[in-house]
């Protein structure tokens, strides 16, 4: 399918699938959306939560993240920058069936808009070989896995899932109970899944597999988003 680079409302670029009229990020601002949905309501929310229960810093803080749709690496890059700021160790797994090509990556403007200090880290994330763990910075370890989301088999491994599949309008099969069961299994207890979608059918599919689901204010251009937590009944 034809992919084209476009500029979103906050000046950051993203990729558009022309045949589907679907983008990798919100046209109202790619960086703004990623920061709001995945960083603020995902990583920073979870970090605050564990910081409260680890007040005396008796345990080193380490967080494992699974990303559903590695794509341009924007969510991973924002997470890497935050890991450095917070001095927080992150193990990041990005699953992606159709990797973005190097010539497309070159056209993105995330380094100049976010941080030139991490330009080489952004390059390293993209040039890193697949199916292997790589230490990208002292706080950020990355493994990219090329496979379908449906084939994820991890159990009790991740603290956070960034659920960033294309919308249910174009890929309804990725927003079903079957897929959310895979996500539920992959999370550790008290782990959270965040997504930009707020559709009623998505919320109900999450609840059906056992998630506790909250509706939160959405990023610019969207009223709401969802955060699902795994709290198994004892
Ligand atoms: C909304 S984009 C992800 C954007 C990405 N998080 C970023 O920051 O650029 C959705 C991604 O899911 C990938 N994808 C679509 N269907 C898939 C599937 N069944 N399994 C794995 N990846 C898939 C697409 O290639 C695309 O990169």
mmCIF file of C-alpha atoms and ligand atoms in Angstrom:
data_model
loop_
_atom_site.group_PDB
_atom_site.id
_atom_site.type_symbol
_atom_site.label_atom_id
_atom_site.label_comp_id
_atom_site.label_asym_id
_atom_site.label_seq_id
_atom_site.Cartn_x
_atom_site.Cartn_y
_atom_site.Cartn_z
ATOM 1 C CA UNK A 1 0.000 0.000 0.000
ATOM 2 C CA UNK A 2 1.206 3.522 -0.890
ATOM 3 C CA UNK A 3 2.668 5.493 2.058
ATOM 4 C CA UNK A 4 3.211 9.247 1.986
ATOM 5 C CA UNK A 5 4.824 11.644 4.519
ATOM 6 C CA UNK A 6 2.525 14.457 5.672
ATOM 7 C CA UNK A 7 2.818 17.313 8.199
ATOM 8 C CA UNK A 8 0.363 17.400 11.131
ATOM 9 C CA UNK A 9 -1.023 20.481 12.963
ATOM 10 C CA UNK A 10 1.827 20.749 15.505
ATOM 11 C CA UNK A 11 4.411 20.754 12.693
ATOM 12 C CA UNK A 12 5.523 17.157 13.273
ATOM 13 C CA UNK A 13 5.442 14.718 10.381
ATOM 14 C CA UNK A 14 3.732 11.373 10.107
ATOM 15 C CA UNK A 15 2.977 8.736 7.488
ATOM 16 C CA UNK A 16 -0.328 8.490 5.669
ATOM 17 C CA UNK A 17 -1.732 5.361 4.005
ATOM 18 C CA UNK A 18 -3.461 7.067 1.126
ATOM 19 C CA UNK A 19 -5.801 4.212 0.122
ATOM 20 C CA UNK A 20 -7.204 4.043 3.668
ATOM 21 C CA UNK A 21 -7.037 7.784 4.443
ATOM 22 C CA UNK A 22 -5.402 6.644 7.690
ATOM 23 C CA UNK A 23 -2.342 8.103 9.433
ATOM 24 C CA UNK A 24 0.303 6.693 11.782
ATOM 25 C CA UNK A 25 -0.587 9.549 14.181
ATOM 26 C CA UNK A 26 -3.301 12.163 14.625
ATOM 27 C CA UNK A 27 -3.413 14.851 11.937
ATOM 28 C CA UNK A 28 -4.066 17.288 14.840
ATOM 29 C CA UNK A 29 -0.470 16.804 16.001
ATOM 30 C CA UNK A 30 1.636 13.632 15.932
ATOM 31 C CA UNK A 31 3.975 14.601 18.771
ATOM 32 C CA UNK A 32 1.166 16.123 20.843
ATOM 33 C CA UNK A 33 -0.916 12.956 20.538
ATOM 34 C CA UNK A 34 1.966 10.610 21.364
ATOM 35 C CA UNK A 35 2.948 12.710 24.377
ATOM 36 C CA UNK A 36 -0.595 12.888 25.697
ATOM 37 C CA UNK A 37 -1.763 9.292 25.179
ATOM 38 C CA UNK A 38 1.374 7.230 25.680
ATOM 39 C CA UNK A 39 3.685 9.381 27.805
ATOM 40 C CA UNK A 40 1.351 11.354 30.091
ATOM 41 C CA UNK A 41 -1.380 8.741 30.581
ATOM 42 C CA UNK A 42 0.880 5.702 30.142
ATOM 43 C CA UNK A 43 4.506 5.995 31.200
ATOM 44 C CA UNK A 44 4.265 8.993 33.555
ATOM 45 C CA UNK A 45 1.063 7.715 35.173
ATOM 46 C CA UNK A 46 2.651 4.327 35.819
ATOM 47 C CA UNK A 47 5.938 5.851 37.016
ATOM 48 C CA UNK A 48 4.065 7.971 39.579
ATOM 49 C CA UNK A 49 2.117 4.932 40.720
ATOM 50 C CA UNK A 50 5.188 2.826 41.391
ATOM 51 C CA UNK A 51 7.100 5.764 42.859
ATOM 52 C CA UNK A 52 4.386 6.067 45.550
ATOM 53 C CA UNK A 53 4.789 2.435 46.572
ATOM 54 C CA UNK A 54 8.607 2.703 46.453
ATOM 55 C CA UNK A 55 8.985 5.973 48.379
ATOM 56 C CA UNK A 56 12.374 5.154 49.881
ATOM 57 C CA UNK A 57 13.781 4.105 46.505
ATOM 58 C CA UNK A 58 14.639 0.729 47.942
ATOM 59 C CA UNK A 59 14.216 -0.900 44.545
ATOM 60 C CA UNK A 60 15.757 0.405 41.285
ATOM 61 C CA UNK A 61 13.001 1.571 38.970
ATOM 62 C CA UNK A 62 12.706 -0.553 35.853
ATOM 63 C CA UNK A 63 9.745 -0.543 33.493
ATOM 64 C CA UNK A 64 8.994 -2.885 30.593
ATOM 65 C CA UNK A 65 6.922 -1.594 27.706
ATOM 66 C CA UNK A 66 5.321 -3.381 24.755
ATOM 67 C CA UNK A 67 4.423 -1.242 21.773
ATOM 68 C CA UNK A 68 1.744 -2.428 19.390
ATOM 69 C CA UNK A 69 2.918 -0.915 16.113
ATOM 70 C CA UNK A 70 6.538 0.375 16.268
ATOM 71 C CA UNK A 71 6.018 2.311 13.001
ATOM 72 C CA UNK A 72 8.097 5.509 12.833
ATOM 73 C CA UNK A 73 9.561 4.966 16.318
ATOM 74 C CA UNK A 74 8.058 8.240 17.587
ATOM 75 C CA UNK A 75 6.565 6.714 20.764
ATOM 76 C CA UNK A 76 9.818 4.870 21.405
ATOM 77 C CA UNK A 77 11.883 8.052 20.893
ATOM 78 C CA UNK A 78 9.723 10.084 23.312
ATOM 79 C CA UNK A 79 10.035 7.255 25.823
ATOM 80 C CA UNK A 80 13.819 7.126 25.419
ATOM 81 C CA UNK A 81 14.103 10.880 26.079
ATOM 82 C CA UNK A 82 11.874 10.587 29.171
ATOM 83 C CA UNK A 83 13.873 7.601 30.448
ATOM 84 C CA UNK A 84 17.011 9.748 30.342
ATOM 85 C CA UNK A 85 15.264 12.694 32.063
ATOM 86 C CA UNK A 86 13.865 10.508 34.850
ATOM 87 C CA UNK A 87 16.882 8.187 35.084
ATOM 88 C CA UNK A 88 14.538 5.300 34.624
ATOM 89 C CA UNK A 89 15.546 1.965 33.076
ATOM 90 C CA UNK A 90 13.230 0.950 30.266
ATOM 91 C CA UNK A 91 13.030 -2.357 28.434
ATOM 92 C CA UNK A 92 11.097 -1.591 25.275
ATOM 93 C CA UNK A 93 9.695 -4.160 22.853
ATOM 94 C CA UNK A 94 8.272 -2.817 19.599
ATOM 95 C CA UNK A 95 6.201 -5.184 17.475
ATOM 96 C CA UNK A 96 5.743 -4.319 13.814
ATOM 97 C CA UNK A 97 4.785 -6.437 10.802
ATOM 98 C CA UNK A 98 5.623 -3.878 8.083
ATOM 99 C CA UNK A 99 8.743 -1.876 9.046
ATOM 100 C CA UNK A 100 9.031 1.712 7.859
ATOM 101 C CA UNK A 101 11.810 2.116 5.245
ATOM 102 C CA UNK A 102 15.042 4.074 5.992
ATOM 103 C CA UNK A 103 14.246 6.633 3.256
ATOM 104 C CA UNK A 104 10.890 7.342 4.968
ATOM 105 C CA UNK A 105 12.571 7.670 8.390
ATOM 106 C CA UNK A 106 14.934 10.289 6.934
ATOM 107 C CA UNK A 107 11.987 12.508 6.034
ATOM 108 C CA UNK A 108 10.620 12.635 9.597
ATOM 109 C CA UNK A 109 11.465 15.694 11.714
ATOM 110 C CA UNK A 110 11.355 14.248 15.238
ATOM 111 C CA UNK A 111 15.027 14.883 16.012
ATOM 112 C CA UNK A 112 14.864 18.587 15.178
ATOM 113 C CA UNK A 113 11.555 19.071 17.017
ATOM 114 C CA UNK A 114 12.379 16.972 20.086
ATOM 115 C CA UNK A 115 16.088 16.779 20.808
ATOM 116 C CA UNK A 116 19.203 17.020 18.684
ATOM 117 C CA UNK A 117 21.111 15.544 21.671
ATOM 118 C CA UNK A 118 19.506 12.191 20.935
ATOM 119 C CA UNK A 119 19.961 12.224 17.153
ATOM 120 C CA UNK A 120 22.342 9.283 17.238
ATOM 121 C CA UNK A 121 20.022 7.341 19.572
ATOM 122 C CA UNK A 122 17.156 7.805 17.063
ATOM 123 C CA UNK A 123 19.430 6.514 14.286
ATOM 124 C CA UNK A 124 20.494 3.561 16.437
ATOM 125 C CA UNK A 125 16.878 2.617 17.204
ATOM 126 C CA UNK A 126 16.156 2.370 13.501
ATOM 127 C CA UNK A 127 19.358 0.686 12.380
ATOM 128 C CA UNK A 128 19.250 -1.886 15.221
ATOM 129 C CA UNK A 129 18.733 -5.434 13.978
ATOM 130 C CA UNK A 130 15.363 -7.083 14.612
ATOM 131 C CA UNK A 131 14.690 -9.915 17.100
ATOM 132 C CA UNK A 132 17.608 -8.892 19.365
ATOM 133 C CA UNK A 133 17.949 -6.678 22.434
ATOM 134 C CA UNK A 134 20.056 -3.535 21.956
ATOM 135 C CA UNK A 135 21.246 -1.056 24.558
ATOM 136 C CA UNK A 136 20.445 2.219 22.787
ATOM 137 C CA UNK A 137 21.360 4.486 25.745
ATOM 138 C CA UNK A 138 22.297 3.708 29.332
ATOM 139 C CA UNK A 139 18.594 3.828 30.293
ATOM 140 C CA UNK A 140 16.883 2.471 27.193
ATOM 141 C CA UNK A 141 17.014 -1.080 25.868
ATOM 142 C CA UNK A 142 15.124 -1.920 22.670
ATOM 143 C CA UNK A 143 14.023 -5.101 20.964
ATOM 144 C CA UNK A 144 12.130 -4.787 17.682
ATOM 145 C CA UNK A 145 10.162 -7.859 16.682
ATOM 146 C CA UNK A 146 8.845 -8.262 13.162
ATOM 147 C CA UNK A 147 5.627 -10.208 13.472
ATOM 148 C CA UNK A 148 1.852 -9.901 13.632
ATOM 149 C CA UNK A 149 0.228 -8.692 16.852
ATOM 150 C CA UNK A 150 -1.931 -11.818 16.741
ATOM 151 C CA UNK A 151 1.228 -13.926 17.260
ATOM 152 C CA UNK A 152 2.354 -12.294 20.533
ATOM 153 C CA UNK A 153 2.684 -15.028 23.139
ATOM 154 C CA UNK A 154 4.260 -13.237 26.156
ATOM 155 C CA UNK A 155 2.754 -13.933 29.568
ATOM 156 C CA UNK A 156 3.028 -11.583 32.588
ATOM 157 C CA UNK A 157 5.962 -9.676 31.090
ATOM 158 C CA UNK A 158 5.094 -6.019 30.591
ATOM 159 C CA UNK A 159 4.165 -3.132 32.890
ATOM 160 C CA UNK A 160 2.768 -0.975 30.091
ATOM 161 C CA UNK A 161 1.323 -1.564 26.620
ATOM 162 C CA UNK A 162 1.190 1.287 24.116
ATOM 163 C CA UNK A 163 -1.697 0.047 21.950
ATOM 164 C CA UNK A 164 -1.170 2.018 18.739
ATOM 165 C CA UNK A 165 -2.724 -0.082 15.981
ATOM 166 C CA UNK A 166 -4.476 1.587 13.038
ATOM 167 C CA UNK A 167 -8.063 2.519 13.831
ATOM 168 C CA UNK A 168 -10.957 0.087 14.057
ATOM 169 C CA UNK A 169 -12.455 1.714 10.925
ATOM 170 C CA UNK A 170 -9.659 0.198 8.805
ATOM 171 C CA UNK A 171 -8.495 -2.790 10.909
ATOM 172 C CA UNK A 172 -11.488 -3.894 12.999
ATOM 173 C CA UNK A 173 -9.867 -7.315 13.591
ATOM 174 C CA UNK A 174 -7.203 -5.631 15.781
ATOM 175 C CA UNK A 175 -9.726 -4.224 18.290
ATOM 176 C CA UNK A 176 -11.445 -7.447 19.317
ATOM 177 C CA UNK A 177 -11.684 -9.574 22.459
ATOM 178 C CA UNK A 178 -9.188 -12.027 20.905
ATOM 179 C CA UNK A 179 -6.519 -9.327 20.599
ATOM 180 C CA UNK A 180 -7.213 -7.792 24.022
ATOM 181 C CA UNK A 181 -6.910 -11.258 25.584
ATOM 182 C CA UNK A 182 -3.392 -11.450 24.098
ATOM 183 C CA UNK A 183 -2.655 -8.012 25.612
ATOM 184 C CA UNK A 184 -4.135 -8.937 28.996
ATOM 185 C CA UNK A 185 -1.959 -12.058 29.150
ATOM 186 C CA UNK A 186 1.173 -10.128 28.165
ATOM 187 C CA UNK A 187 0.751 -7.592 31.011
ATOM 188 C CA UNK A 188 1.910 -8.122 34.573
ATOM 189 C CA UNK A 189 -0.645 -7.624 37.355
ATOM 190 C CA UNK A 190 -1.400 -3.897 37.839
ATOM 191 C CA UNK A 191 -0.008 -3.244 34.363
ATOM 192 C CA UNK A 192 -1.742 -0.695 32.122
ATOM 193 C CA UNK A 193 -2.653 -0.501 28.451
ATOM 194 C CA UNK A 194 -3.221 2.926 26.895
ATOM 195 C CA UNK A 195 -4.737 3.733 23.533
ATOM 196 C CA UNK A 196 -5.992 6.762 21.617
ATOM 197 C CA UNK A 197 -9.303 5.042 20.843
ATOM 198 C CA UNK A 198 -12.397 5.682 22.951
ATOM 199 C CA UNK A 199 -14.925 3.635 20.992
ATOM 200 C CA UNK A 200 -17.649 1.933 23.054
ATOM 201 C CA UNK A 201 -17.107 -1.405 21.287
ATOM 202 C CA UNK A 202 -13.366 -1.255 22.104
ATOM 203 C CA UNK A 203 -14.059 -0.470 25.772
ATOM 204 C CA UNK A 204 -16.519 -3.374 25.984
ATOM 205 C CA UNK A 205 -14.050 -5.807 24.337
ATOM 206 C CA UNK A 206 -11.422 -4.778 26.934
ATOM 207 C CA UNK A 207 -13.865 -5.239 29.808
ATOM 208 C CA UNK A 208 -14.959 -8.638 28.477
ATOM 209 C CA UNK A 209 -11.414 -10.019 28.857
ATOM 210 C CA UNK A 210 -11.063 -8.693 32.422
ATOM 211 C CA UNK A 211 -9.630 -5.179 32.117
ATOM 212 C CA UNK A 212 -10.807 -2.340 34.339
ATOM 213 C CA UNK A 213 -11.223 0.548 31.882
ATOM 214 C CA UNK A 214 -11.097 4.332 32.433
ATOM 215 C CA UNK A 215 -12.096 7.043 29.968
ATOM 216 C CA UNK A 216 -9.660 9.941 30.037
ATOM 217 C CA UNK A 217 -9.574 13.290 28.224
ATOM 218 C CA UNK A 218 -8.158 12.775 24.738
ATOM 219 C CA UNK A 219 -5.374 14.606 22.879
ATOM 220 C CA UNK A 220 -6.152 17.660 20.686
ATOM 221 C CA UNK A 221 -8.921 16.774 18.236
ATOM 222 C CA UNK A 222 -10.288 13.864 20.335
ATOM 223 C CA UNK A 223 -12.653 14.061 23.262
ATOM 224 C CA UNK A 224 -11.564 10.878 25.045
ATOM 225 C CA UNK A 225 -9.056 8.037 25.134
ATOM 226 C CA UNK A 226 -8.879 4.772 27.120
ATOM 227 C CA UNK A 227 -6.652 3.326 29.807
ATOM 228 C CA UNK A 228 -7.149 -0.326 30.797
ATOM 229 C CA UNK A 229 -5.645 -1.878 33.938
ATOM 230 C CA UNK A 230 -5.073 -5.555 34.706
ATOM 231 C CA UNK A 231 -6.306 -6.185 38.247
ATOM 232 C CA UNK A 232 -7.058 -9.896 38.378
ATOM 233 C CA UNK A 233 -9.647 -10.962 40.929
ATOM 234 C CA UNK A 234 -7.937 -12.578 43.909
HETATM 235 C C1 LIG B 1 -0.775 3.619 13.906
HETATM 236 S S1 LIG B 1 0.650 2.838 13.238
HETATM 237 C C2 LIG B 1 1.813 2.835 14.564
HETATM 238 C C3 LIG B 1 2.482 4.153 14.792
HETATM 239 C C4 LIG B 1 3.703 4.023 15.667
HETATM 240 N N1 LIG B 1 3.363 3.702 17.027
HETATM 241 C C5 LIG B 1 4.560 5.254 15.592
HETATM 242 O O1 LIG B 1 4.871 5.878 16.642
HETATM 243 O O2 LIG B 1 4.945 5.594 14.467
HETATM 244 C C6 LIG B 1 0.162 1.118 13.227
HETATM 245 C C7 LIG B 1 1.295 0.175 12.881
HETATM 246 O O3 LIG B 1 0.820 -1.164 12.957
HETATM 247 C C8 LIG B 1 1.431 -1.929 11.902
HETATM 248 N N2 LIG B 1 0.540 -3.091 11.659
HETATM 249 C C9 LIG B 1 -0.653 -3.102 11.026
HETATM 250 N N3 LIG B 1 -1.229 -4.317 11.138
HETATM 251 C C10 LIG B 1 -0.388 -5.093 11.866
HETATM 252 C C11 LIG B 1 -0.443 -6.419 12.361
HETATM 253 N N4 LIG B 1 -1.499 -7.221 12.139
HETATM 254 N N5 LIG B 1 0.594 -6.884 13.092
HETATM 255 C C12 LIG B 1 1.692 -6.109 13.319
HETATM 256 N N6 LIG B 1 1.802 -4.820 12.871
HETATM 257 C C13 LIG B 1 0.767 -4.315 12.182
HETATM 258 C C14 LIG B 1 1.525 -0.948 10.764
HETATM 259 O O4 LIG B 1 2.525 -1.315 9.849
HETATM 260 C C15 LIG B 1 1.855 0.359 11.486
HETATM 261 O O5 LIG B 1 3.228 0.568 11.592
#
